[in-house]
PDB file of C-alpha atoms in Angstrom:
ATOM      1  CA  MET A   1     -26.572  -3.622 -28.380  1.00 43.00           C
ATOM      2  CA  ASP A   2     -25.490  -5.284 -25.132  1.00 49.00           C
ATOM      3  CA  ARG A   3     -26.046  -8.997 -25.717  1.00 51.00           C
ATOM      4  CA  SER A   4     -27.134  -9.498 -22.109  1.00 54.00           C
ATOM      5  CA  GLU A   5     -30.139  -7.178 -22.530  1.00 54.00           C
ATOM      6  CA  PRO A   6     -33.553  -8.851 -22.727  1.00 55.00           C
ATOM      7  CA  GLY A   7     -34.038  -7.333 -26.235  1.00 57.00           C
ATOM      8  CA  PHE A   8     -31.293  -9.530 -27.670  1.00 66.00           C
ATOM      9  CA  ASP A   9     -33.701 -12.095 -29.143  1.00 82.00           C
ATOM     10  CA  ALA A  10     -32.915 -15.454 -30.745  1.00 80.00           C
ATOM     11  CA  MET A  11     -32.834 -14.016 -34.289  1.00 81.00           C
ATOM     12  CA  SER A  12     -30.452 -11.227 -33.295  1.00 89.00           C
ATOM     13  CA  ARG A  13     -28.299 -13.735 -31.460  1.00 88.00           C
ATOM     14  CA  ALA A  14     -28.242 -16.061 -34.490  1.00 87.00           C
ATOM     15  CA  ASN A  15     -27.287 -13.192 -36.818  1.00 89.00           C
ATOM     16  CA  ALA A  16     -24.569 -12.005 -34.416  1.00 90.00           C
ATOM     17  CA  PHE A  17     -23.291 -15.585 -34.201  1.00 88.00           C
ATOM     18  CA  LYS A  18     -23.103 -15.863 -38.008  1.00 87.00           C
ATOM     19  CA  SER A  19     -21.346 -12.500 -38.269  1.00 89.00           C
ATOM     20  CA  GLY A  20     -18.839 -13.493 -35.629  1.00 90.00           C
ATOM     21  CA  MET A  21     -18.146 -16.896 -37.185  1.00 87.00           C
ATOM     22  CA  ARG A  22     -17.538 -15.264 -40.575  1.00 89.00           C
ATOM     23  CA  ARG A  23     -14.468 -13.710 -38.961  1.00 88.00           C
ATOM     24  CA  PHE A  24     -13.049 -17.159 -38.236  1.00 88.00           C
ATOM     25  CA  ALA A  25     -10.685 -18.015 -41.084  1.00 88.00           C
ATOM     26  CA  SER A  26     -10.652 -21.722 -41.712  1.00 91.00           C
ATOM     27  CA  GLY A  27      -9.454 -24.281 -44.162  1.00 93.00           C
ATOM     28  CA  VAL A  28     -11.916 -25.632 -46.711  1.00 95.00           C
ATOM     29  CA  ALA A  29     -12.615 -29.346 -47.003  1.00 97.00           C
ATOM     30  CA  LEU A  30     -14.626 -31.661 -49.162  1.00 96.00           C
ATOM     31  CA  ILE A  31     -16.365 -34.299 -47.065  1.00 97.00           C
ATOM     32  CA  THR A  32     -16.990 -37.382 -49.191  1.00 97.00           C
ATOM     33  CA  SER A  33     -18.567 -40.765 -48.658  1.00 97.00           C
ATOM     34  CA  ALA A  34     -19.803 -43.801 -50.575  1.00 95.00           C
ATOM     35  CA  ALA A  35     -22.543 -46.367 -49.945  1.00 93.00           C
ATOM     36  CA  ALA A  36     -23.908 -49.095 -52.205  1.00 90.00           C
ATOM     37  CA  GLY A  37     -22.084 -47.689 -55.241  1.00 86.00           C
ATOM     38  CA  HIS A  38     -23.380 -44.150 -54.646  1.00 90.00           C
ATOM     39  CA  ARG A  39     -20.793 -41.414 -54.004  1.00 93.00           C
ATOM     40  CA  ALA A  40     -21.649 -38.116 -52.349  1.00 94.00           C
ATOM     41  CA  GLY A  41     -19.895 -35.066 -50.984  1.00 95.00           C
ATOM     42  CA  LEU A  42     -20.148 -31.497 -49.767  1.00 95.00           C
ATOM     43  CA  VAL A  43     -18.019 -28.455 -48.974  1.00 95.00           C
ATOM     44  CA  ALA A  44     -17.367 -27.942 -45.264  1.00 95.00           C
ATOM     45  CA  THR A  45     -15.427 -25.779 -42.864  1.00 92.00           C
ATOM     46  CA  ALA A  46     -16.989 -27.370 -39.753  1.00 90.00           C
ATOM     47  CA  ILE A  47     -14.328 -29.958 -39.028  1.00 95.00           C
ATOM     48  CA  SER A  48     -12.089 -30.396 -36.024  1.00 96.00           C
ATOM     49  CA  SER A  49      -9.522 -32.743 -34.599  1.00 96.00           C
ATOM     50  CA  VAL A  50     -10.763 -34.440 -31.449  1.00 97.00           C
ATOM     51  CA  SER A  51      -8.031 -36.798 -30.309  1.00 96.00           C
ATOM     52  CA  THR A  52      -4.746 -38.381 -31.323  1.00 96.00           C
ATOM     53  CA  ALA A  53      -5.324 -41.588 -29.341  1.00 96.00           C
ATOM     54  CA  PRO A  54      -6.945 -42.849 -31.451  1.00 97.00           C
ATOM     55  CA  PRO A  55      -6.747 -40.182 -34.174  1.00 98.00           C
ATOM     56  CA  THR A  56     -10.280 -38.778 -34.458  1.00 98.00           C
ATOM     57  CA  LEU A  57     -11.870 -36.034 -36.564  1.00 97.00           C
ATOM     58  CA  LEU A  58     -15.356 -34.626 -36.277  1.00 97.00           C
ATOM     59  CA  VAL A  59     -17.480 -33.240 -39.059  1.00 98.00           C
ATOM     60  CA  CYS A  60     -20.780 -31.374 -38.679  1.00 97.00           C
ATOM     61  CA  ILE A  61     -23.219 -32.193 -41.467  1.00 97.00           C
ATOM     62  CA  ASN A  62     -26.602 -30.578 -42.025  1.00 96.00           C
ATOM     63  CA  ARG A  63     -29.268 -33.288 -42.086  1.00 97.00           C
ATOM     64  CA  ASN A  64     -30.691 -31.715 -45.277  1.00 95.00           C
ATOM     65  CA  ALA A  65     -27.402 -32.191 -47.154  1.00 95.00           C
ATOM     66  CA  SER A  66     -27.533 -34.930 -49.783  1.00 91.00           C
ATOM     67  CA  ALA A  67     -24.340 -36.483 -48.391  1.00 95.00           C
ATOM     68  CA  HIS A  68     -25.786 -36.826 -44.882  1.00 97.00           C
ATOM     69  CA  GLU A  69     -27.750 -39.987 -45.635  1.00 96.00           C
ATOM     70  CA  VAL A  70     -24.772 -41.573 -47.409  1.00 96.00           C
ATOM     71  CA  ILE A  71     -22.459 -40.942 -44.440  1.00 98.00           C
ATOM     72  CA  ASP A  72     -25.115 -42.102 -41.986  1.00 97.00           C
ATOM     73  CA  ARG A  73     -25.722 -45.328 -43.919  1.00 96.00           C
ATOM     74  CA  SER A  74     -22.126 -46.196 -44.840  1.00 97.00           C
ATOM     75  CA  LYS A  75     -20.564 -45.115 -41.530  1.00 98.00           C
ATOM     76  CA  VAL A  76     -17.507 -43.797 -43.430  1.00 98.00           C
ATOM     77  CA  TYR A  77     -16.267 -40.462 -44.728  1.00 98.00           C
ATOM     78  CA  ALA A  78     -13.122 -38.789 -45.984  1.00 98.00           C
ATOM     79  CA  VAL A  79     -12.037 -35.255 -45.110  1.00 98.00           C
ATOM     80  CA  ASN A  80     -10.169 -33.759 -48.067  1.00 97.00           C
ATOM     81  CA  LEU A  81      -8.410 -30.472 -47.206  1.00 96.00           C
ATOM     82  CA  LEU A  82      -8.380 -28.304 -50.324  1.00 95.00           C
ATOM     83  CA  ALA A  83      -5.419 -26.569 -51.886  1.00 93.00           C
ATOM     84  CA  ALA A  84      -5.970 -23.130 -53.430  1.00 93.00           C
ATOM     85  CA  ALA A  85      -5.582 -24.790 -56.849  1.00 91.00           C
ATOM     86  CA  ASP A  86      -8.739 -26.854 -56.156  1.00 92.00           C
ATOM     87  CA  LEU A  87     -11.050 -23.820 -55.861  1.00 93.00           C
ATOM     88  CA  ASP A  88     -13.021 -24.938 -58.942  1.00 93.00           C
ATOM     89  CA  LEU A  89     -14.222 -28.021 -57.011  1.00 94.00           C
ATOM     90  CA  VAL A  90     -15.997 -25.788 -54.485  1.00 93.00           C
ATOM     91  CA  ASP A  91     -18.503 -24.749 -57.156  1.00 91.00           C
ATOM     92  CA  VAL A  92     -19.139 -28.379 -58.122  1.00 91.00           C
ATOM     93  CA  PHE A  93     -19.646 -29.498 -54.516  1.00 91.00           C
ATOM     94  CA  SER A  94     -21.753 -26.549 -53.371  1.00 90.00           C
ATOM     95  CA  LYS A  95     -24.394 -26.392 -56.112  1.00 87.00           C
ATOM     96  CA  SER A  96     -27.258 -28.899 -56.212  1.00 86.00           C
ATOM     97  CA  ALA A  97     -27.454 -28.569 -60.000  1.00 86.00           C
ATOM     98  CA  ARG A  98     -23.904 -29.958 -60.250  1.00 86.00           C
ATOM     99  CA  ARG A  99     -24.464 -32.868 -57.845  1.00 83.00           C
ATOM    100  CA  ALA A 100     -23.874 -35.479 -60.599  1.00 83.00           C
ATOM    101  CA  GLU A 101     -20.369 -34.034 -61.172  1.00 80.00           C
ATOM    102  CA  ARG A 102     -19.300 -34.473 -57.554  1.00 80.00           C
ATOM    103  CA  VAL A 103     -16.616 -37.049 -57.026  1.00 78.00           C
ATOM    104  CA  THR A 104     -16.135 -37.297 -60.803  1.00 80.00           C
ATOM    105  CA  SER A 105     -14.429 -33.914 -61.334  1.00 75.00           C
ATOM    106  CA  GLY A 106     -10.821 -34.226 -60.237  1.00 78.00           C
ATOM    107  CA  ASP A 107      -8.599 -37.230 -59.523  1.00 87.00           C
ATOM    108  CA  TRP A 108     -10.339 -39.462 -56.970  1.00 92.00           C
ATOM    109  CA  GLN A 109      -9.033 -42.594 -55.303  1.00 94.00           C
ATOM    110  CA  THR A 110     -10.116 -44.774 -52.396  1.00 93.00           C
ATOM    111  CA  GLN A 111      -8.251 -45.987 -49.357  1.00 93.00           C
ATOM    112  CA  ILE A 112      -9.359 -48.319 -46.552  1.00 96.00           C
ATOM    113  CA  THR A 113     -13.013 -47.291 -46.139  1.00 97.00           C
ATOM    114  CA  GLY A 114     -13.899 -46.812 -49.802  1.00 96.00           C
ATOM    115  CA  ALA A 115     -14.793 -43.138 -49.287  1.00 97.00           C
ATOM    116  CA  PRO A 116     -13.526 -41.003 -52.201  1.00 96.00           C
ATOM    117  CA  VAL A 117     -10.180 -39.311 -51.536  1.00 96.00           C
ATOM    118  CA  LEU A 118      -8.973 -36.378 -53.657  1.00 95.00           C
ATOM    119  CA  ALA A 119      -5.446 -37.022 -54.944  1.00 93.00           C
ATOM    120  CA  SER A 120      -4.575 -33.287 -54.927  1.00 92.00           C
ATOM    121  CA  ALA A 121      -5.813 -32.665 -51.354  1.00 95.00           C
ATOM    122  CA  LEU A 122      -3.369 -30.985 -48.952  1.00 94.00           C
ATOM    123  CA  ALA A 123      -4.231 -33.872 -46.645  1.00 96.00           C
ATOM    124  CA  ALA A 124      -6.921 -36.514 -46.859  1.00 97.00           C
ATOM    125  CA  PHE A 125      -8.241 -38.367 -43.810  1.00 98.00           C
ATOM    126  CA  ASP A 126     -10.039 -41.679 -44.348  1.00 98.00           C
ATOM    127  CA  CYS A 127     -12.424 -42.171 -41.413  1.00 98.00           C
ATOM    128  CA  LYS A 128     -14.893 -44.680 -40.017  1.00 98.00           C
ATOM    129  CA  VAL A 129     -17.739 -43.288 -37.916  1.00 98.00           C
ATOM    130  CA  VAL A 130     -17.404 -44.266 -34.260  1.00 98.00           C
ATOM    131  CA  GLN A 131     -20.075 -41.981 -32.841  1.00 98.00           C
ATOM    132  CA  ARG A 132     -22.836 -39.686 -34.042  1.00 97.00           C
ATOM    133  CA  LEU A 133     -24.568 -36.921 -32.105  1.00 97.00           C
ATOM    134  CA  ALA A 134     -27.698 -35.050 -33.144  1.00 97.00           C
ATOM    135  CA  CYS A 135     -27.519 -31.306 -32.540  1.00 96.00           C
ATOM    136  CA  GLU A 136     -30.322 -29.088 -33.836  1.00 94.00           C
ATOM    137  CA  THR A 137     -30.163 -29.094 -37.674  1.00 95.00           C
ATOM    138  CA  HIS A 138     -26.904 -31.046 -37.866  1.00 96.00           C
ATOM    139  CA  THR A 139     -25.358 -34.386 -37.042  1.00 98.00           C
ATOM    140  CA  ILE A 140     -21.887 -34.417 -35.544  1.00 98.00           C
ATOM    141  CA  PHE A 141     -20.034 -37.454 -36.854  1.00 98.00           C
ATOM    142  CA  LEU A 142     -16.909 -38.492 -34.981  1.00 98.00           C
ATOM    143  CA  GLY A 143     -14.628 -40.555 -37.170  1.00 98.00           C
ATOM    144  CA  GLU A 144     -11.591 -42.611 -36.290  1.00 98.00           C
ATOM    145  CA  VAL A 145      -8.877 -41.802 -38.829  1.00 98.00           C
ATOM    146  CA  LEU A 146      -7.709 -45.043 -40.445  1.00 98.00           C
ATOM    147  CA  GLN A 147      -5.370 -43.580 -43.059  1.00 97.00           C
ATOM    148  CA  VAL A 148      -3.889 -40.175 -43.925  1.00 97.00           C
ATOM    149  CA  GLY A 149      -2.559 -39.006 -47.277  1.00 94.00           C
ATOM    150  CA  ILE A 150      -0.440 -35.851 -47.384  1.00 93.00           C
ATOM    151  CA  ALA A 151       0.409 -33.725 -50.448  1.00 84.00           C
ATOM    152  CA  GLY A 152       3.841 -32.349 -51.248  1.00 73.00           C
ATOM    153  CA  GLN A 153       5.487 -29.663 -49.147  1.00 71.00           C
ATOM    154  CA  ASP A 154       4.899 -26.469 -51.157  1.00 74.00           C
ATOM    155  CA  VAL A 155       1.109 -26.437 -51.542  1.00 82.00           C
ATOM    156  CA  ASP A 156      -1.038 -23.397 -50.730  1.00 89.00           C
ATOM    157  CA  PRO A 157      -4.202 -24.027 -48.681  1.00 93.00           C
ATOM    158  CA  LEU A 158      -7.635 -22.730 -49.624  1.00 94.00           C
ATOM    159  CA  LEU A 159      -9.106 -20.600 -46.841  1.00 94.00           C
ATOM    160  CA  TYR A 160     -12.572 -19.163 -46.194  1.00 93.00           C
ATOM    161  CA  MET A 161     -13.338 -15.976 -44.270  1.00 92.00           C
ATOM    162  CA  ASP A 162     -15.966 -13.219 -44.463  1.00 92.00           C
ATOM    163  CA  SER A 163     -17.903 -15.082 -47.179  1.00 89.00           C
ATOM    164  CA  ALA A 164     -14.879 -15.199 -49.493  1.00 91.00           C
ATOM    165  CA  PHE A 165     -12.248 -17.757 -50.457  1.00 90.00           C
ATOM    166  CA  ARG A 166      -8.690 -16.682 -49.797  1.00 90.00           C
ATOM    167  CA  ARG A 167      -5.117 -17.808 -50.182  1.00 85.00           C
ATOM    168  CA  LEU A 168      -2.555 -17.797 -47.433  1.00 81.00           C
ATOM    169  CA  GLU A 169       0.079 -15.166 -48.022  1.00 73.00           C
ATOM    170  CA  ARG A 170       3.524 -16.357 -47.053  1.00 71.00           C
ATOM    171  CA  ALA A 171       5.619 -14.134 -44.810  1.00 68.00           C
ATOM    172  CA  ALA A 172       8.822 -12.720 -46.344  1.00 65.00           C
TER     173      ALA A 172
END
């Protein structure tokens, strides 16, 4: 169907958008935060660098996510880029029934903001929220990166594409 035709309704457009975005391979991250002794987190692929002066990352968080309120209240979050070896954490962070296990499974530390940082992350960015924007069902949080932790050199990233987790195959 030609997307410019009048018959291309909002539902068709939304489904086409989802199908198209599934083709976008991206790294997988755990977004974590802490407020008043409560730790929270979620799995995300909707992250992006914004600037290097100052270093800024954005995360898009659904307002229905349990971590949304914690990030909104604390004004801090960490972006933990997952290695392929951390695939088991995706199940913990994506299922509501396992919410109590989040930020307790794995080796967690804190840096400047107090947001939980995964020791085995490919890279972990400790951020303070400098701006928030409401957009439909989500909030876009822009965070100034205060500290970065980087894993060793030979670590394989966890990727997500076409509704499946993947590993990056190294060229010969």
